[in-house]
Coordinates of C-alpha atoms and ligand atoms in Angstrom, one line a residue:
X205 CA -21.8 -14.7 20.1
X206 CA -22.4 -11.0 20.3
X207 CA -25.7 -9.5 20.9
X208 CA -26.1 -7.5 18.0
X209 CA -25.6 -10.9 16.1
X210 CA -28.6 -12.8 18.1
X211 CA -31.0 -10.1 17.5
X212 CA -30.3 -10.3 14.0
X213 CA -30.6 -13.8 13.6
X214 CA -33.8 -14.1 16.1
X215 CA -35.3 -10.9 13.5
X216 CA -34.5 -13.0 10.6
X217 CA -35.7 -15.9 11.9
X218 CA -39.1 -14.0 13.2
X219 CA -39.9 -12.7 9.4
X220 CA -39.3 -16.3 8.6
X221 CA -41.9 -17.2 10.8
X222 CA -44.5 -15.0 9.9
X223 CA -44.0 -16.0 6.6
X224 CA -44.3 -19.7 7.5
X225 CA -47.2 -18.7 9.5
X226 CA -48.5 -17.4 6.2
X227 CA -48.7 -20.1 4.2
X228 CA -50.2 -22.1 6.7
X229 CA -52.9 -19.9 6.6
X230 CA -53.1 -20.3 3.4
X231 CA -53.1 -23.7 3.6
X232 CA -56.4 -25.4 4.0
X233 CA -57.6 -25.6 7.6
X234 CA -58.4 -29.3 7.9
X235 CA -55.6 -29.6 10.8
X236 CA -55.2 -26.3 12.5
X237 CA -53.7 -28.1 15.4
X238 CA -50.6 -29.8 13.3
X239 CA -49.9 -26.4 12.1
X240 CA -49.9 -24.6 15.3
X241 CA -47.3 -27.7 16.2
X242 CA -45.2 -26.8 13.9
X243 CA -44.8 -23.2 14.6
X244 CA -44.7 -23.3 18.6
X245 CA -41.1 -25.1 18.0
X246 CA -39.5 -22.5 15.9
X247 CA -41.1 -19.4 18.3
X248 CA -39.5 -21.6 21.3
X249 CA -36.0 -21.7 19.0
X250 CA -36.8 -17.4 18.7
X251 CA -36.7 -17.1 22.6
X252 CA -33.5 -19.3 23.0
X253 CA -32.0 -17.5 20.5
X254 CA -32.5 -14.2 22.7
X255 CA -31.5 -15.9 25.6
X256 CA -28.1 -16.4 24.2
X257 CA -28.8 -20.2 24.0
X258 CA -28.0 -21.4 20.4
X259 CA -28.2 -25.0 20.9
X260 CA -31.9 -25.1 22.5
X261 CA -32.7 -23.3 19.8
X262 CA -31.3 -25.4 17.3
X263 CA -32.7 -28.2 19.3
X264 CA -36.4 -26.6 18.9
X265 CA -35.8 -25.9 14.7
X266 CA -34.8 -29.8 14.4
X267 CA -38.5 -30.2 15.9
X268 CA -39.8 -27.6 12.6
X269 CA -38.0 -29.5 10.7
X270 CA -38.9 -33.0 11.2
X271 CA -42.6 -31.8 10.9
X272 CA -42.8 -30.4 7.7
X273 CA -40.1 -30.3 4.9
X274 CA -41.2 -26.2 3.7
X275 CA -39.8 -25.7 7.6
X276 CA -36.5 -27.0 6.7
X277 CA -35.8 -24.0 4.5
X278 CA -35.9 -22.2 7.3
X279 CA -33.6 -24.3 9.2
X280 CA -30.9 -23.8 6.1
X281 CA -31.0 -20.1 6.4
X282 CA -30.1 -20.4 10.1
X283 CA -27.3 -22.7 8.8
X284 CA -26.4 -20.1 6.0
X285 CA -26.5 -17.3 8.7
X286 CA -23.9 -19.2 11.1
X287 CA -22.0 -20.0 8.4
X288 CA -21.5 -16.2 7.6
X289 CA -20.6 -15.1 11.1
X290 CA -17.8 -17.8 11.0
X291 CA -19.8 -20.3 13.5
X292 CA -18.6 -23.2 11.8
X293 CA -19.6 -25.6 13.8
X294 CA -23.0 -24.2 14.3
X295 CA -23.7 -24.3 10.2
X296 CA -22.4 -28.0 10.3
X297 CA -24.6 -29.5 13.1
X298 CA -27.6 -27.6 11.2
X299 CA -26.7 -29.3 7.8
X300 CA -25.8 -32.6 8.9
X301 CA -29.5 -33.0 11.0
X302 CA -31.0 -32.0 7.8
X303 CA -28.4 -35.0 6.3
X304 CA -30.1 -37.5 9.0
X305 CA -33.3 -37.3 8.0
X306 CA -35.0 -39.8 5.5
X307 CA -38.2 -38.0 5.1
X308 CA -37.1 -34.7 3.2
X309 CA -36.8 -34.8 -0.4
X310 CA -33.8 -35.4 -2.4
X311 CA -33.4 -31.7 -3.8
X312 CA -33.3 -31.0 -0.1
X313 CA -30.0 -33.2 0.8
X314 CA -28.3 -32.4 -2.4
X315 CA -28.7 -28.6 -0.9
X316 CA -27.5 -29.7 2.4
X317 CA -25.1 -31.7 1.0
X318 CA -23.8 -28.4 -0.7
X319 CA -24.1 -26.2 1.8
X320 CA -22.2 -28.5 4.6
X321 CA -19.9 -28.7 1.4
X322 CA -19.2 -25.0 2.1
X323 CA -19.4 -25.2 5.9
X324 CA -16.5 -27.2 5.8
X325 CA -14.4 -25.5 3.1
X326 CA -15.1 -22.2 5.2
X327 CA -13.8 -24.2 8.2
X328 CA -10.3 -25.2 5.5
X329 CA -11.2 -28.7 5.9
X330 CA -11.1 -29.7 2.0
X331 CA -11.0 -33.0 2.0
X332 CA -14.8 -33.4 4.3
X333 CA -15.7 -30.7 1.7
X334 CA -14.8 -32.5 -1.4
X335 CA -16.3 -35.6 -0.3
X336 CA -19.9 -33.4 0.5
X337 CA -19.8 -32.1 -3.2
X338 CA -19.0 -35.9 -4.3
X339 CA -22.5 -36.8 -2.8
X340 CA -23.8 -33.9 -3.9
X341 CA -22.8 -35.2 -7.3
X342 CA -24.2 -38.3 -6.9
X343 CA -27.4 -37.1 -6.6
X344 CA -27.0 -34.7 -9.8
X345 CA -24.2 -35.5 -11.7
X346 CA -24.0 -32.1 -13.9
X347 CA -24.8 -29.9 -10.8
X348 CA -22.6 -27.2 -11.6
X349 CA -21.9 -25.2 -8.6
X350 CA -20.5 -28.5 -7.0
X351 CA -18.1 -29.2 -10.2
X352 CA -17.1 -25.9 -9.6
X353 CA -16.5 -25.9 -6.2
X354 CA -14.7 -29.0 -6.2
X355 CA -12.6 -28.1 -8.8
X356 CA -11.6 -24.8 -6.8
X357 CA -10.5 -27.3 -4.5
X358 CA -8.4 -29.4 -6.3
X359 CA -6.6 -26.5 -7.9
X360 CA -5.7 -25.3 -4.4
X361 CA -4.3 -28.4 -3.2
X362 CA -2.4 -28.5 -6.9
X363 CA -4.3 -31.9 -8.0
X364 CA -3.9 -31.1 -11.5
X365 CA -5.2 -34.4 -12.9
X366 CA -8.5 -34.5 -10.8
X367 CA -9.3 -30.3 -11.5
X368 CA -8.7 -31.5 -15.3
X369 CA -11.0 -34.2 -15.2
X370 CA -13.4 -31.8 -13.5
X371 CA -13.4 -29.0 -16.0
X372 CA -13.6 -31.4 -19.2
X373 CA -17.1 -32.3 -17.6
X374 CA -17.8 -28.5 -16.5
X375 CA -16.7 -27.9 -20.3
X376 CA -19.2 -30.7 -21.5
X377 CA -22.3 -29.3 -19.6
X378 CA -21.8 -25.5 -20.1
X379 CA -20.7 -26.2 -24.1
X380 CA -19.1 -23.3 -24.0
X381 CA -14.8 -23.8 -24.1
X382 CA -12.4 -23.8 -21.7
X383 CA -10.0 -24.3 -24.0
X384 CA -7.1 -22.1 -22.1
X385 CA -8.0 -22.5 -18.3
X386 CA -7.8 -27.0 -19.5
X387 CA -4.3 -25.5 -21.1
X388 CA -2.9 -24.2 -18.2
X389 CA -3.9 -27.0 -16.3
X390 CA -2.1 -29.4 -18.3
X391 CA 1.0 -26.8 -18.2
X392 CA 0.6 -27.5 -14.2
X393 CA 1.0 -30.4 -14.5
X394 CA 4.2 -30.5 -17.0
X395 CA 5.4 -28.4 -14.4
X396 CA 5.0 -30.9 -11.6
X397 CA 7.1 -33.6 -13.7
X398 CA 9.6 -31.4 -14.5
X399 CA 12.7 -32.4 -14.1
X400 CA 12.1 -35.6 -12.7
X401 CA 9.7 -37.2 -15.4
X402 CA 10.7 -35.6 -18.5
X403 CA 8.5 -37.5 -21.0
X404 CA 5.5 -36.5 -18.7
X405 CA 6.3 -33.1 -18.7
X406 CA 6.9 -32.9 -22.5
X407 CA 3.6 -34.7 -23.1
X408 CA 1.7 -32.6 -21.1
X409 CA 3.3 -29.3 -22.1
X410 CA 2.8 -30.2 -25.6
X411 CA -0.9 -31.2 -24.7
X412 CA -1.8 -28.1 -23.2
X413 CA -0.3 -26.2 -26.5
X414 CA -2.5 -28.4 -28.7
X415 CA -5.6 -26.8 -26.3
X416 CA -3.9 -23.4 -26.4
X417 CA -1.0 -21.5 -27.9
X418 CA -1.6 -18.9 -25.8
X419 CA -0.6 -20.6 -22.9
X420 CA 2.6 -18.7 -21.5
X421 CA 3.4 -21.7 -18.6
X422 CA 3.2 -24.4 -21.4
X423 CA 5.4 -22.8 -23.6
X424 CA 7.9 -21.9 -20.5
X425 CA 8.1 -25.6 -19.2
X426 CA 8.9 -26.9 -23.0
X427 CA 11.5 -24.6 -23.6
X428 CA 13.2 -25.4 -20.2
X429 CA 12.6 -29.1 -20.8
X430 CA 14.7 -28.4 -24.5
X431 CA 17.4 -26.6 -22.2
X432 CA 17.9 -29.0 -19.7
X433 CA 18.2 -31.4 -22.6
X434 CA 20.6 -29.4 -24.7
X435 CA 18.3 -30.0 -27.7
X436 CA 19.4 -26.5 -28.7
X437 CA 17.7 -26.7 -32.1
X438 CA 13.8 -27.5 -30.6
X439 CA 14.7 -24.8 -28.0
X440 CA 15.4 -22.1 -30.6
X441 CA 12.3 -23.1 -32.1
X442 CA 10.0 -23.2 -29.1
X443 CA 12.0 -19.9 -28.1
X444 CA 10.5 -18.3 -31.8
X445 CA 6.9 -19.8 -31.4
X446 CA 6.7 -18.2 -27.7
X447 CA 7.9 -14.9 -29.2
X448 CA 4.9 -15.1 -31.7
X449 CA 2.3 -16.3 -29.2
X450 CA 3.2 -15.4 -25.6
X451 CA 6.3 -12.7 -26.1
X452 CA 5.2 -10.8 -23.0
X453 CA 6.1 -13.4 -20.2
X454 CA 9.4 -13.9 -22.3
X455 CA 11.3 -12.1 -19.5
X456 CA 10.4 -14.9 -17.3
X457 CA 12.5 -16.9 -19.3
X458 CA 16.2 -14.8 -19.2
X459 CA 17.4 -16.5 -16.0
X460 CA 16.7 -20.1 -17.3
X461 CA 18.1 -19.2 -21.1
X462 CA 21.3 -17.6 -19.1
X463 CA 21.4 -20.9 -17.2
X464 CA 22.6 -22.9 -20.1
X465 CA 25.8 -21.0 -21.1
X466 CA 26.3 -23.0 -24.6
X467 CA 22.8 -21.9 -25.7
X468 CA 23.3 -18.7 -24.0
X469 CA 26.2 -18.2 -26.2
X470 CA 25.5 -20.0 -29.3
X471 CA 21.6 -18.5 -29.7
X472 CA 20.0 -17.4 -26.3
X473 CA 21.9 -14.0 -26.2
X474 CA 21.1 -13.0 -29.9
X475 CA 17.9 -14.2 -30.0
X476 CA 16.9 -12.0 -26.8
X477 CA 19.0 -9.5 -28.3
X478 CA 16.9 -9.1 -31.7
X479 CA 13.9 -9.4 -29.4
X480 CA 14.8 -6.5 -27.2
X481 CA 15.8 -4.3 -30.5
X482 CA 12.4 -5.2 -32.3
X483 CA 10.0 -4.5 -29.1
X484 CA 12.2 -2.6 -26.6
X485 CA 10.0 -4.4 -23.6
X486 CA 11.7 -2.8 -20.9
X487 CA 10.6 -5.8 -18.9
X488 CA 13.0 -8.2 -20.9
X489 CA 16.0 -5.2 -20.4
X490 CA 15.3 -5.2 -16.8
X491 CA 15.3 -9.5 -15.9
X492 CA 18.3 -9.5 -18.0
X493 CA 20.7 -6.8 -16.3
X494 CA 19.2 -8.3 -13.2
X495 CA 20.0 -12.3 -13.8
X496 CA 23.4 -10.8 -15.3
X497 CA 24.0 -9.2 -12.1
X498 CA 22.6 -11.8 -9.8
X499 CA 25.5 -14.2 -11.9
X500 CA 28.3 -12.5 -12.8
X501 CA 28.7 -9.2 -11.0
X502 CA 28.5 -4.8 -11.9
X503 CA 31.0 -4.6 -14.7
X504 CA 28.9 -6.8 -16.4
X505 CA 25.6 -5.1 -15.9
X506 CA 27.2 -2.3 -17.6
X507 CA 28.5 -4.0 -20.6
X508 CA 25.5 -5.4 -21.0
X509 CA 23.3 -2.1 -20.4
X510 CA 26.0 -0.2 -23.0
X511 CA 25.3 -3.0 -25.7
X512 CA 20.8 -3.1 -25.1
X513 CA 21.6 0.7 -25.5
X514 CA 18.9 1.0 -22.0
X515 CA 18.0 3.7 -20.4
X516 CA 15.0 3.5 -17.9
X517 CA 12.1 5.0 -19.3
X518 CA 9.6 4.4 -15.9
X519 CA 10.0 5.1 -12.4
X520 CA 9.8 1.3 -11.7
X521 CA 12.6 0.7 -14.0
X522 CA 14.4 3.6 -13.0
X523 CA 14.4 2.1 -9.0
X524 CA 15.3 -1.4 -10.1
X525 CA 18.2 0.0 -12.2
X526 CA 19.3 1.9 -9.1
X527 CA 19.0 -1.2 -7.2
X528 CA 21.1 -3.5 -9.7
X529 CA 23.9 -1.3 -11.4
X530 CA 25.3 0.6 -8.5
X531 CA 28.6 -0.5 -7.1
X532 CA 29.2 2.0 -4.5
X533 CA 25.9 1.8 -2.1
X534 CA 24.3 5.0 -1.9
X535 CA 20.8 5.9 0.4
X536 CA 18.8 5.4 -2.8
X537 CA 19.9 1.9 -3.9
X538 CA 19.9 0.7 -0.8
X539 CA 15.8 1.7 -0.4
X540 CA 15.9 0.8 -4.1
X541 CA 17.0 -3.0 -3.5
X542 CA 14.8 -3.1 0.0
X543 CA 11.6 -2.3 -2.3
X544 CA 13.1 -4.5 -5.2
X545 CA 12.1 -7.4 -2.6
X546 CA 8.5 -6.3 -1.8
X547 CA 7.3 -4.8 -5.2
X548 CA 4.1 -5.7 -6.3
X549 CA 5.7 -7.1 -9.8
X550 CA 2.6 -8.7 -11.3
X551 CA -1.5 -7.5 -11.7
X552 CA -4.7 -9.2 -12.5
X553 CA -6.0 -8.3 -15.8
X554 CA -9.5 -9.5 -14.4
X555 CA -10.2 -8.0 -11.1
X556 CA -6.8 -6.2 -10.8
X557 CA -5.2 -7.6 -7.5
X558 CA -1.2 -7.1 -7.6
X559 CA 1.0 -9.6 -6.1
X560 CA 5.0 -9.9 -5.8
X561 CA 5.7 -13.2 -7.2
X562 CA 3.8 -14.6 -10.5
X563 CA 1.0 -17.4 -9.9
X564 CA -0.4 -18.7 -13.5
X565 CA -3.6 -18.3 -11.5
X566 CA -4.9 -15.4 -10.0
X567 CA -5.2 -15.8 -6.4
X568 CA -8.5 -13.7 -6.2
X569 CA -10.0 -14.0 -9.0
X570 CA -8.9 -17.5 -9.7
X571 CA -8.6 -16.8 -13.7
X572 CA -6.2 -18.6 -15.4
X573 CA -2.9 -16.5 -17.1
X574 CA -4.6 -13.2 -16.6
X575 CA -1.3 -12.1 -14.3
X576 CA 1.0 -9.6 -16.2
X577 CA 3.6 -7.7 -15.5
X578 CA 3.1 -4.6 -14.3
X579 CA 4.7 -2.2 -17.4
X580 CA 2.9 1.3 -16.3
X581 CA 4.1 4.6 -14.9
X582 CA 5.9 5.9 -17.9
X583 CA 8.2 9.5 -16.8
Ligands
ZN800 ZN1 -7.8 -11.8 -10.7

């Protein structure tokens, strides 16, 4: 622990104490003696502090603590205060002494209960977190920082039926909907069946469009679902529905259209075709010269580039094209197809973070299907 850290934490814990002191005073003074007890412990805990001795001094708050319940607040910002330096271990001791005490009111473990909750999702241990904000819940069922934090939780470790079951009660308590963010979650989980379950991941894809048509991942595991089933007729009607409703993550779908070579024929080619002549997303233009090359080689790039009638219009689209259509490597594809690799493809609409590869989630933010593709810097 670095010095500038203990003298922070010791003048902290000093204004707490003349506040303490404070109150005591104002207290009637029927018992001086009690109160001067309960201060010498937590002046003690000051010294060790200075003296680089943590644990004595935690040892001397318990004392405050177990006196008078007001005193534990202080003991919480201690915990809070190790917590934020990243002395984990520290912050959990503090919490769980708290825990071990009958005498302090409930309000006092269900904040201990949280905050040890934090402790150890600070630490990456999710599971002892998760089962902090359980007993947190158990205490107050409709607490919502611990629904929330549990169901940040269970979206990180992907357990999509447990974050659902989460946010319908989040949804219930705030009464305000969260119609989409419940849509994407049942799209997760389509997602996880697919392709091993297939009536799973139909039934939750189409659940998740029942909450919201918006939702871009629901409407991409359905139509792959219809592919991978040759049900060419619901696929061409899916396709249409995403065009209406989610036509900008379309390009997402080219490889997987291209991957079925009857639809790709029959429908998928004309369809994205139409598309790409009604909107010119250069998006789409770009994924598809890209899966074309990826499958069948230069000479069809071209045809293909000759027939969307493309021509890059952005500096982005100008170095991917350099990177996918050139036959002969020159210095400039070559840089073009190393940064190809690395590109930051996709931003946050929320808090703007950019990323390479597409999460339906944002990975700060943690909003659900605010991540678009990044269509700016026009020539
Ligand atoms: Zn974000």
């Amino acid at each position: 622990m670095t010095t500038l850290l203990m003298s922070l934490i010791a003048a902290a814990l000093l204004v707490m104490a003349a506040l303490y002191w404070r109150q005591i005073q104002d207290e009637e003074n029927n018992d001086v003696r009690e109160e001067d007890g309960r201060v010498t412990p937590l002046l003690r805990g000051v010294n060790y502090l200075l003296s680089d001795e943590p644990d004595l001094a935690l040892q001397e708050m318990v004392q405050v603590a177990r006196l008078k319940s007001e005193a534990a607040d202080v003991y919480m910002a201690l915990g809070e205060m190790f917590r934020a330096k990243g002395e984990i271990g520290r912050a959990v001791r503090i919490h769980q002494n708290i825990l071990a005490r009958p005498d302090v009111p409930k309000t006092l473990h269900l904040q201990a209960h949280l905050a040890l909750g934090k402790d150890f999702q600070t630490g990456g241990l999710l599971d002892r977190a998760l089962r902090q904000y359980e007993k947190a819940l158990m205490i107050e069922s409709s607490h919502v920082e611990a629904l929330e934090a549990s169901l940040r939780i269970r979206e990180q470790s992907r357990e999509w039926v447990e974050a659902e079951e989460l946010l319908s009660r989040l949804e219930q308590i705030q009464g305000d909907s969260l119609h989409l963010h419940r849509a994407y979650l049942f799209a997760e989980m389509a997602d996880s069946y697919f392709p091993k379950d297939i009536e799973k991941a139909q039934a939750c894809a189409r659940r998740a469009l029942e909450l919201d048509v918006l939702c871009a991942h629901a409407h991409i595991v359905l139509i792959r679902i219809y592919l991978q089933q040759n049900d060419f007729s619901q696929a061409e009607k899916a396709l249409q529905e995403m065009q209406e409703k989610a036509a900008e993550h379309l390009h997402l779908l080219v490889a997987a259209i291209m991957g079925n070579q009857k639809f790709y024929q029959r429908y998928g080619e004309n369809m994205l075709m139409e598309y790409w002549y009604a909107v010119k997303d250069e998006e789409l233009a770009l994924s598809w010269l890209e899966a074309v090359a990826a499958k069948e080689g230069t000479n069809v790039v071209n045809a293909l580039k000759q027939k969307l009638n493309f021509s890059a219009s952005t500096l982005r689209g100008s170095l991917r094209l350099a990177g996918i259509e050139s036959d002969v490597k020159t210095p400039l594809s070559e840089h073009a197809i190393k940064w190809r690799k690395k590109m930051t493809h996709f931003v946050c609409g929320e808090c703007g973070v950019k990323v390479i590869e597409l999460r339906w989630q944002c990975p700060q933010c943690h909003a659900w299907g605010t991540m678009h593709a990044i269509r700016e810097e026009y020539i």
